[in-house]
Amino acid sequence: MILVAAVAIAAAAGVAGGAAFFGGDDGPEAARPEGSPPVLVDLGVRTDPEARRLRRAAGLHSHGDRAGARAEFARGRSLQAEAGEVISAWPDGTLERLEELATLHPRSGAVLFHLGLARFWSGDTAGAVEAWRTTRVRAPDTAFAVRSADLLFRGAPPGLPTFVPGFPGPREVRALDAPEQFVALRRMARRPDPRAKLLYGVALQRVERPISARHEFAAAARLAPNDVDALVADAIGRFDKEHPEGAFSRMGPLTRRFPRAGSVRFHLGLMLLWLGDLEEARRQLGRATRLGAPHDREAKRLLNRLEGVQER
């Protein structure tokens, strides 16, 4: 469900092992993986026939049925379907066709991200890095950009740190299914209501639309410049693995402005996990547990998951 406040506990596992996608050596010979590249589909909360087909095809591919996946993808009409079909045909013409598609559709995150995978599986690490960097520039508000950052900055946990509101969503919205929640939250966010914008921003983060979420959080902060939730969301929404300073430069002053706010310490701890500073992250999360509700419980959960994780 969109409104379920789920701290990215993957942070704990991600900090423990990093993303071992490239292997232990940065050289292309050492990094070249076995098997076939994976497939990523970016569908948000869509439930239309095309989305169901793409999810089914991606599932078949992930379970090793590449022939079945290819047949399902071939029934689709989108660039995501075409990229998935080409990847499922690996290695038969995969790289060549994706290079062609990238020329024809230079702003398609689906094409550029999978081109990076195909290049990497072909042993061209530098070319893969170029494709993933291009994905982040040309299709920044997509899951393809988020996953590209995971592969480019593999020492950090996957994904991005997410904002956890200090207040619940409306009961009538929480009772809805995810697609209906998303529509309701989007409609509510059209009003000059900072909390509505924060909740819609959370929903956007959950479907990996980081730029759209950032805009909602920034709008909430403009409407409520003295509200700690709005200011914290505005800060964490600016987190970027390549340039985390944009988020920290806003969160840091909040620790002085709101010294008793557990939300500030909790989200600062989250960002520090993504930065790889486990010791300071634990310290900030510990302070959040002592500052009480509403973030003490999430902070304790995360600290428990971090037990036994060693500094890299």
PDB file of N, CA, C and O in Angstrom, residues 83-143:
ATOM      1  N   ALA A  83      12.289  -3.297 -25.070  1.00  0.00           N
ATOM      2  CA  ALA A  83      13.572  -3.491 -24.380  1.00  0.00           C
ATOM      3  C   ALA A  83      13.604  -4.836 -23.673  1.00  0.00           C
ATOM      4  O   ALA A  83      14.614  -5.551 -23.701  1.00  0.00           O
ATOM      5  N   GLY A  84      12.480  -5.209 -23.023  1.00  0.00           N
ATOM      6  CA  GLY A  84      12.414  -6.494 -22.348  1.00  0.00           C
ATOM      7  C   GLY A  84      12.535  -7.655 -23.314  1.00  0.00           C
ATOM      8  O   GLY A  84      13.224  -8.657 -23.042  1.00  0.00           O
ATOM      9  N   GLU A  85      11.887  -7.542 -24.466  1.00  0.00           N
ATOM     10  CA  GLU A  85      11.972  -8.599 -25.476  1.00  0.00           C
ATOM     11  C   GLU A  85      13.408  -8.780 -25.957  1.00  0.00           C
ATOM     12  O   GLU A  85      13.904  -9.904 -26.098  1.00  0.00           O
ATOM     13  N   VAL A  86      14.087  -7.666 -26.181  1.00  0.00           N
ATOM     14  CA  VAL A  86      15.460  -7.727 -26.674  1.00  0.00           C
ATOM     15  C   VAL A  86      16.388  -8.340 -25.625  1.00  0.00           C
ATOM     16  O   VAL A  86      17.254  -9.161 -25.939  1.00  0.00           O
ATOM     17  N   ILE A  87      16.207  -7.943 -24.356  1.00  0.00           N
ATOM     18  CA  ILE A  87      17.041  -8.513 -23.294  1.00  0.00           C
ATOM     19  C   ILE A  87      16.769 -10.009 -23.150  1.00  0.00           C
ATOM     20  O   ILE A  87      17.694 -10.815 -22.947  1.00  0.00           O
ATOM     21  N   SER A  88      15.503 -10.418 -23.267  1.00  0.00           N
ATOM     22  CA  SER A  88      15.164 -11.836 -23.111  1.00  0.00           C
ATOM     23  C   SER A  88      15.742 -12.684 -24.224  1.00  0.00           C
ATOM     24  O   SER A  88      15.838 -13.911 -24.084  1.00  0.00           O
ATOM     25  N   ALA A  89      16.112 -12.048 -25.323  1.00  0.00           N
ATOM     26  CA  ALA A  89      16.724 -12.787 -26.438  1.00  0.00           C
ATOM     27  C   ALA A  89      18.230 -12.945 -26.274  1.00  0.00           C
ATOM     28  O   ALA A  89      18.882 -13.509 -27.153  1.00  0.00           O
ATOM     29  N   TRP A  90      18.764 -12.446 -25.169  1.00  0.00           N
ATOM     30  CA  TRP A  90      20.214 -12.451 -24.954  1.00  0.00           C
ATOM     31  C   TRP A  90      20.824 -13.813 -25.280  1.00  0.00           C
ATOM     32  O   TRP A  90      20.304 -14.857 -24.897  1.00  0.00           O
ATOM     33  N   PRO A  91      21.991 -13.790 -25.989  1.00  0.00           N
ATOM     34  CA  PRO A  91      22.742 -12.627 -26.501  1.00  0.00           C
ATOM     35  C   PRO A  91      22.451 -12.322 -27.973  1.00  0.00           C
ATOM     36  O   PRO A  91      23.153 -11.525 -28.574  1.00  0.00           O
ATOM     37  N   ASP A  92      21.441 -12.963 -28.524  1.00  0.00           N
ATOM     38  CA  ASP A  92      21.205 -12.898 -29.967  1.00  0.00           C
ATOM     39  C   ASP A  92      20.736 -11.511 -30.414  1.00  0.00           C
ATOM     40  O   ASP A  92      19.545 -11.180 -30.338  1.00  0.00           O
ATOM     41  N   GLY A  93      21.661 -10.685 -30.834  1.00  0.00           N
ATOM     42  CA  GLY A  93      21.345  -9.362 -31.348  1.00  0.00           C
ATOM     43  C   GLY A  93      20.952  -8.341 -30.300  1.00  0.00           C
ATOM     44  O   GLY A  93      20.550  -7.218 -30.640  1.00  0.00           O
ATOM     45  N   THR A  94      21.099  -8.713 -29.017  1.00  0.00           N
ATOM     46  CA  THR A  94      20.625  -7.829 -27.947  1.00  0.00           C
ATOM     47  C   THR A  94      21.345  -6.489 -27.954  1.00  0.00           C
ATOM     48  O   THR A  94      20.709  -5.420 -27.976  1.00  0.00           O
ATOM     49  N   LEU A  95      22.653  -6.526 -27.902  1.00  0.00           N
ATOM     50  CA  LEU A  95      23.416  -5.285 -27.795  1.00  0.00           C
ATOM     51  C   LEU A  95      23.193  -4.419 -29.030  1.00  0.00           C
ATOM     52  O   LEU A  95      22.968  -3.202 -28.916  1.00  0.00           O
ATOM     53  N   GLU A  96      23.237  -5.037 -30.193  1.00  0.00           N
ATOM     54  CA  GLU A  96      23.098  -4.269 -31.427  1.00  0.00           C
ATOM     55  C   GLU A  96      21.721  -3.594 -31.500  1.00  0.00           C
ATOM     56  O   GLU A  96      21.618  -2.413 -31.868  1.00  0.00           O
ATOM     57  N   ARG A  97      20.667  -4.314 -31.138  1.00  0.00           N
ATOM     58  CA  ARG A  97      19.326  -3.736 -31.219  1.00  0.00           C
ATOM     59  C   ARG A  97      19.128  -2.628 -30.198  1.00  0.00           C
ATOM     60  O   ARG A  97      18.514  -1.597 -30.489  1.00  0.00           O
ATOM     61  N   LEU A  98      19.672  -2.796 -28.986  1.00  0.00           N
ATOM     62  CA  LEU A  98      19.542  -1.752 -27.978  1.00  0.00           C
ATOM     63  C   LEU A  98      20.329  -0.504 -28.372  1.00  0.00           C
ATOM     64  O   LEU A  98      19.897   0.620 -28.087  1.00  0.00           O
ATOM     65  N   GLU A  99      21.460  -0.673 -29.013  1.00  0.00           N
ATOM     66  CA  GLU A  99      22.196   0.491 -29.514  1.00  0.00           C
ATOM     67  C   GLU A  99      21.343   1.228 -30.547  1.00  0.00           C
ATOM     68  O   GLU A  99      21.287   2.473 -30.545  1.00  0.00           O
ATOM     69  N   GLU A 100      20.662   0.491 -31.399  1.00  0.00           N
ATOM     70  CA  GLU A 100      19.778   1.117 -32.385  1.00  0.00           C
ATOM     71  C   GLU A 100      18.628   1.859 -31.696  1.00  0.00           C
ATOM     72  O   GLU A 100      18.294   2.993 -32.067  1.00  0.00           O
ATOM     73  N   LEU A 101      18.013   1.201 -30.720  1.00  0.00           N
ATOM     74  CA  LEU A 101      16.894   1.817 -30.013  1.00  0.00           C
ATOM     75  C   LEU A 101      17.332   3.082 -29.277  1.00  0.00           C
ATOM     76  O   LEU A 101      16.574   4.056 -29.194  1.00  0.00           O
ATOM     77  N   ALA A 102      18.538   3.073 -28.742  1.00  0.00           N
ATOM     78  CA  ALA A 102      19.038   4.253 -28.026  1.00  0.00           C
ATOM     79  C   ALA A 102      19.226   5.425 -28.981  1.00  0.00           C
ATOM     80  O   ALA A 102      19.049   6.591 -28.594  1.00  0.00           O
ATOM     81  N   THR A 103      19.589   5.143 -30.215  1.00  0.00           N
ATOM     82  CA  THR A 103      19.699   6.204 -31.213  1.00  0.00           C
ATOM     83  C   THR A 103      18.318   6.739 -31.584  1.00  0.00           C
ATOM     84  O   THR A 103      18.124   7.947 -31.751  1.00  0.00           O
ATOM     85  N   LEU A 104      17.350   5.840 -31.694  1.00  0.00           N
ATOM     86  CA  LEU A 104      15.992   6.237 -32.072  1.00  0.00           C
ATOM     87  C   LEU A 104      15.239   6.904 -30.927  1.00  0.00           C
ATOM     88  O   LEU A 104      14.390   7.778 -31.152  1.00  0.00           O
ATOM     89  N   HIS A 105      15.533   6.480 -29.700  1.00  0.00           N
ATOM     90  CA  HIS A 105      14.805   6.970 -28.522  1.00  0.00           C
ATOM     91  C   HIS A 105      15.812   7.390 -27.449  1.00  0.00           C
ATOM     92  O   HIS A 105      15.967   6.721 -26.423  1.00  0.00           O
ATOM     93  N   PRO A 106      16.499   8.487 -27.667  1.00  0.00           N
ATOM     94  CA  PRO A 106      17.619   8.869 -26.792  1.00  0.00           C
ATOM     95  C   PRO A 106      17.210   9.315 -25.397  1.00  0.00           C
ATOM     96  O   PRO A 106      18.082   9.511 -24.549  1.00  0.00           O
ATOM     97  N   ARG A 107      15.917   9.454 -25.122  1.00  0.00           N
ATOM     98  CA  ARG A 107      15.472   9.874 -23.792  1.00  0.00           C
ATOM     99  C   ARG A 107      14.693   8.773 -23.083  1.00  0.00           C
ATOM    100  O   ARG A 107      14.073   9.029 -22.039  1.00  0.00           O
ATOM    101  N   SER A 108      14.719   7.581 -23.608  1.00  0.00           N
ATOM    102  CA  SER A 108      13.992   6.479 -22.987  1.00  0.00           C
ATOM    103  C   SER A 108      14.824   5.836 -21.888  1.00  0.00           C
ATOM    104  O   SER A 108      15.866   5.216 -22.158  1.00  0.00           O
ATOM    105  N   GLY A 109      14.353   5.962 -20.645  1.00  0.00           N
ATOM    106  CA  GLY A 109      15.054   5.322 -19.544  1.00  0.00           C
ATOM    107  C   GLY A 109      15.095   3.818 -19.692  1.00  0.00           C
ATOM    108  O   GLY A 109      16.098   3.168 -19.367  1.00  0.00           O
ATOM    109  N   ALA A 110      14.001   3.225 -20.195  1.00  0.00           N
ATOM    110  CA  ALA A 110      13.953   1.774 -20.371  1.00  0.00           C
ATOM    111  C   ALA A 110      15.039   1.303 -21.326  1.00  0.00           C
ATOM    112  O   ALA A 110      15.737   0.310 -21.076  1.00  0.00           O
ATOM    113  N   VAL A 111      15.204   2.019 -22.431  1.00  0.00           N
ATOM    114  CA  VAL A 111      16.204   1.632 -23.420  1.00  0.00           C
ATOM    115  C   VAL A 111      17.615   1.866 -22.891  1.00  0.00           C
ATOM    116  O   VAL A 111      18.487   0.993 -22.970  1.00  0.00           O
ATOM    117  N   LEU A 112      17.860   3.048 -22.333  1.00  0.00           N
ATOM    118  CA  LEU A 112      19.211   3.385 -21.885  1.00  0.00           C
ATOM    119  C   LEU A 112      19.676   2.497 -20.741  1.00  0.00           C
ATOM    120  O   LEU A 112      20.831   2.054 -20.710  1.00  0.00           O
ATOM    121  N   PHE A 113      18.782   2.231 -19.782  1.00  0.00           N
ATOM    122  CA  PHE A 113      19.164   1.380 -18.656  1.00  0.00           C
ATOM    123  C   PHE A 113      19.519  -0.020 -19.131  1.00  0.00           C
ATOM    124  O   PHE A 113      20.554  -0.586 -18.740  1.00  0.00           O
ATOM    125  N   HIS A 114      18.686  -0.596 -19.998  1.00  0.00           N
ATOM    126  CA  HIS A 114      18.968  -1.958 -20.464  1.00  0.00           C
ATOM    127  C   HIS A 114      20.149  -1.993 -21.424  1.00  0.00           C
ATOM    128  O   HIS A 114      20.863  -3.003 -21.492  1.00  0.00           O
ATOM    129  N   LEU A 115      20.396  -0.897 -22.132  1.00  0.00           N
ATOM    130  CA  LEU A 115      21.618  -0.809 -22.929  1.00  0.00           C
ATOM    131  C   LEU A 115      22.832  -0.917 -22.020  1.00  0.00           C
ATOM    132  O   LEU A 115      23.809  -1.607 -22.346  1.00  0.00           O
ATOM    133  N   GLY A 116      22.782  -0.243 -20.876  1.00  0.00           N
ATOM    134  CA  GLY A 116      23.885  -0.356 -19.924  1.00  0.00           C
ATOM    135  C   GLY A 116      24.084  -1.793 -19.469  1.00  0.00           C
ATOM    136  O   GLY A 116      25.224  -2.274 -19.376  1.00  0.00           O
ATOM    137  N   LEU A 117      22.984  -2.491 -19.193  1.00  0.00           N
ATOM    138  CA  LEU A 117      23.099  -3.896 -18.799  1.00  0.00           C
ATOM    139  C   LEU A 117      23.731  -4.732 -19.908  1.00  0.00           C
ATOM    140  O   LEU A 117      24.618  -5.564 -19.660  1.00  0.00           O
ATOM    141  N   ALA A 118      23.259  -4.530 -21.130  1.00  0.00           N
ATOM    142  CA  ALA A 118      23.791  -5.317 -22.246  1.00  0.00           C
ATOM    143  C   ALA A 118      25.281  -5.036 -22.458  1.00  0.00           C
ATOM    144  O   ALA A 118      26.070  -5.952 -22.720  1.00  0.00           O
ATOM    145  N   ARG A 119      25.664  -3.773 -22.347  1.00  0.00           N
ATOM    146  CA  ARG A 119      27.085  -3.450 -22.477  1.00  0.00           C
ATOM    147  C   ARG A 119      27.894  -4.100 -21.363  1.00  0.00           C
ATOM    148  O   ARG A 119      28.981  -4.647 -21.608  1.00  0.00           O
ATOM    149  N   PHE A 120      27.357  -4.043 -20.156  1.00  0.00           N
ATOM    150  CA  PHE A 120      28.092  -4.621 -19.036  1.00  0.00           C
ATOM    151  C   PHE A 120      28.243  -6.127 -19.202  1.00  0.00           C
ATOM    152  O   PHE A 120      29.305  -6.695 -18.970  1.00  0.00           O
ATOM    153  N   TRP A 121      27.164  -6.789 -19.611  1.00  0.00           N
ATOM    154  CA  TRP A 121      27.227  -8.244 -19.808  1.00  0.00           C
ATOM    155  C   TRP A 121      28.152  -8.607 -20.982  1.00  0.00           C
ATOM    156  O   TRP A 121      28.638  -9.716 -21.061  1.00  0.00           O
ATOM    157  N   SER A 122      28.384  -7.639 -21.863  1.00  0.00           N
ATOM    158  CA  SER A 122      29.294  -7.872 -22.983  1.00  0.00           C
ATOM    159  C   SER A 122      30.740  -7.576 -22.621  1.00  0.00           C
ATOM    160  O   SER A 122      31.636  -7.737 -23.448  1.00  0.00           O
ATOM    161  N   GLY A 123      30.961  -7.113 -21.388  1.00  0.00           N
ATOM    162  CA  GLY A 123      32.310  -6.823 -20.934  1.00  0.00           C
ATOM    163  C   GLY A 123      32.729  -5.376 -21.071  1.00  0.00           C
ATOM    164  O   GLY A 123      33.877  -5.023 -20.780  1.00  0.00           O
ATOM    165  N   ASP A 124      31.801  -4.514 -21.490  1.00  0.00           N
ATOM    166  CA  ASP A 124      32.123  -3.098 -21.690  1.00  0.00           C
ATOM    167  C   ASP A 124      31.654  -2.303 -20.464  1.00  0.00           C
ATOM    168  O   ASP A 124      30.601  -1.665 -20.484  1.00  0.00           O
ATOM    169  N   THR A 125      32.438  -2.324 -19.412  1.00  0.00           N
ATOM    170  CA  THR A 125      32.059  -1.631 -18.183  1.00  0.00           C
ATOM    171  C   THR A 125      31.984  -0.123 -18.390  1.00  0.00           C
ATOM    172  O   THR A 125      31.045   0.532 -17.911  1.00  0.00           O
ATOM    173  N   ALA A 126      32.941   0.441 -19.100  1.00  0.00           N
ATOM    174  CA  ALA A 126      32.933   1.886 -19.328  1.00  0.00           C
ATOM    175  C   ALA A 126      31.688   2.301 -20.112  1.00  0.00           C
ATOM    176  O   ALA A 126      31.057   3.322 -19.818  1.00  0.00           O
ATOM    177  N   GLY A 127      31.314   1.503 -21.100  1.00  0.00           N
ATOM    178  CA  GLY A 127      30.117   1.809 -21.868  1.00  0.00           C
ATOM    179  C   GLY A 127      28.863   1.688 -21.038  1.00  0.00           C
ATOM    180  O   GLY A 127      27.905   2.461 -21.206  1.00  0.00           O
ATOM    181  N   ALA A 128      28.851   0.717 -20.128  1.00  0.00           N
ATOM    182  CA  ALA A 128      27.707   0.556 -19.235  1.00  0.00           C
ATOM    183  C   ALA A 128      27.558   1.770 -18.328  1.00  0.00           C
ATOM    184  O   ALA A 128      26.456   2.299 -18.147  1.00  0.00           O
ATOM    185  N   VAL A 129      28.665   2.211 -17.769  1.00  0.00           N
ATOM    186  CA  VAL A 129      28.643   3.378 -16.891  1.00  0.00           C
ATOM    187  C   VAL A 129      28.126   4.592 -17.649  1.00  0.00           C
ATOM    188  O   VAL A 129      27.310   5.369 -17.136  1.00  0.00           O
ATOM    189  N   GLU A 130      28.569   4.759 -18.883  1.00  0.00           N
ATOM    190  CA  GLU A 130      28.102   5.882 -19.697  1.00  0.00           C
ATOM    191  C   GLU A 130      26.584   5.815 -19.898  1.00  0.00           C
ATOM    192  O   GLU A 130      25.879   6.822 -19.771  1.00  0.00           O
ATOM    193  N   ALA A 131      26.072   4.626 -20.198  1.00  0.00           N
ATOM    194  CA  ALA A 131      24.630   4.480 -20.429  1.00  0.00           C
ATOM    195  C   ALA A 131      23.837   4.777 -19.166  1.00  0.00           C
ATOM    196  O   ALA A 131      22.781   5.422 -19.214  1.00  0.00           O
ATOM    197  N   TRP A 132      24.319   4.312 -18.026  1.00  0.00           N
ATOM    198  CA  TRP A 132      23.589   4.550 -16.775  1.00  0.00           C
ATOM    199  C   TRP A 132      23.662   6.010 -16.359  1.00  0.00           C
ATOM    200  O   TRP A 132      22.687   6.545 -15.827  1.00  0.00           O
ATOM    201  N   ARG A 133      24.782   6.649 -16.590  1.00  0.00           N
ATOM    202  CA  ARG A 133      24.855   8.087 -16.305  1.00  0.00           C
ATOM    203  C   ARG A 133      23.893   8.849 -17.217  1.00  0.00           C
ATOM    204  O   ARG A 133      23.232   9.799 -16.778  1.00  0.00           O
ATOM    205  N   THR A 134      23.812   8.454 -18.458  1.00  0.00           N
ATOM    206  CA  THR A 134      22.888   9.102 -19.383  1.00  0.00           C
ATOM    207  C   THR A 134      21.446   8.876 -18.953  1.00  0.00           C
ATOM    208  O   THR A 134      20.602   9.777 -19.074  1.00  0.00           O
ATOM    209  N   THR A 135      21.154   7.697 -18.444  1.00  0.00           N
ATOM    210  CA  THR A 135      19.806   7.411 -17.939  1.00  0.00           C
ATOM    211  C   THR A 135      19.433   8.400 -16.846  1.00  0.00           C
ATOM    212  O   THR A 135      18.317   8.941 -16.816  1.00  0.00           O
ATOM    213  N   ARG A 136      20.351   8.654 -15.937  1.00  0.00           N
ATOM    214  CA  ARG A 136      20.083   9.569 -14.824  1.00  0.00           C
ATOM    215  C   ARG A 136      19.846  11.002 -15.304  1.00  0.00           C
ATOM    216  O   ARG A 136      19.050  11.730 -14.720  1.00  0.00           O
ATOM    217  N   VAL A 137      20.504  11.377 -16.377  1.00  0.00           N
ATOM    218  CA  VAL A 137      20.358  12.735 -16.897  1.00  0.00           C
ATOM    219  C   VAL A 137      19.085  12.879 -17.725  1.00  0.00           C
ATOM    220  O   VAL A 137      18.340  13.856 -17.585  1.00  0.00           O
ATOM    221  N   ARG A 138      18.805  11.901 -18.567  1.00  0.00           N
ATOM    222  CA  ARG A 138      17.717  12.048 -19.530  1.00  0.00           C
ATOM    223  C   ARG A 138      16.373  11.523 -19.030  1.00  0.00           C
ATOM    224  O   ARG A 138      15.330  11.911 -19.568  1.00  0.00           O
ATOM    225  N   ALA A 139      16.391  10.645 -18.060  1.00  0.00           N
ATOM    226  CA  ALA A 139      15.136  10.103 -17.526  1.00  0.00           C
ATOM    227  C   ALA A 139      15.213  10.067 -16.007  1.00  0.00           C
ATOM    228  O   ALA A 139      15.091   9.007 -15.388  1.00  0.00           O
ATOM    229  N   PRO A 140      15.417  11.231 -15.380  1.00  0.00           N
ATOM    230  CA  PRO A 140      15.725  11.244 -13.947  1.00  0.00           C
ATOM    231  C   PRO A 140      14.560  10.855 -13.041  1.00  0.00           C
ATOM    232  O   PRO A 140      14.793  10.407 -11.926  1.00  0.00           O
ATOM    233  N   ASP A 141      13.336  11.008 -13.523  1.00  0.00           N
ATOM    234  CA  ASP A 141      12.166  10.758 -12.674  1.00  0.00           C
ATOM    235  C   ASP A 141      11.592   9.373 -12.931  1.00  0.00           C
ATOM    236  O   ASP A 141      10.382   9.205 -13.098  1.00  0.00           O
ATOM    237  N   THR A 142      12.458   8.379 -12.967  1.00  0.00           N
ATOM    238  CA  THR A 142      12.045   7.011 -13.274  1.00  0.00           C
ATOM    239  C   THR A 142      12.777   6.020 -12.381  1.00  0.00           C
ATOM    240  O   THR A 142      13.830   6.326 -11.811  1.00  0.00           O
ATOM    241  N   ALA A 143      12.209   4.820 -12.294  1.00  0.00           N
ATOM    242  CA  ALA A 143      12.893   3.740 -11.594  1.00  0.00           C
ATOM    243  C   ALA A 143      14.199   3.384 -12.296  1.00  0.00           C
ATOM    244  O   ALA A 143      15.146   2.904 -11.659  1.00  0.00           O
TER     245      ALA A 143
END
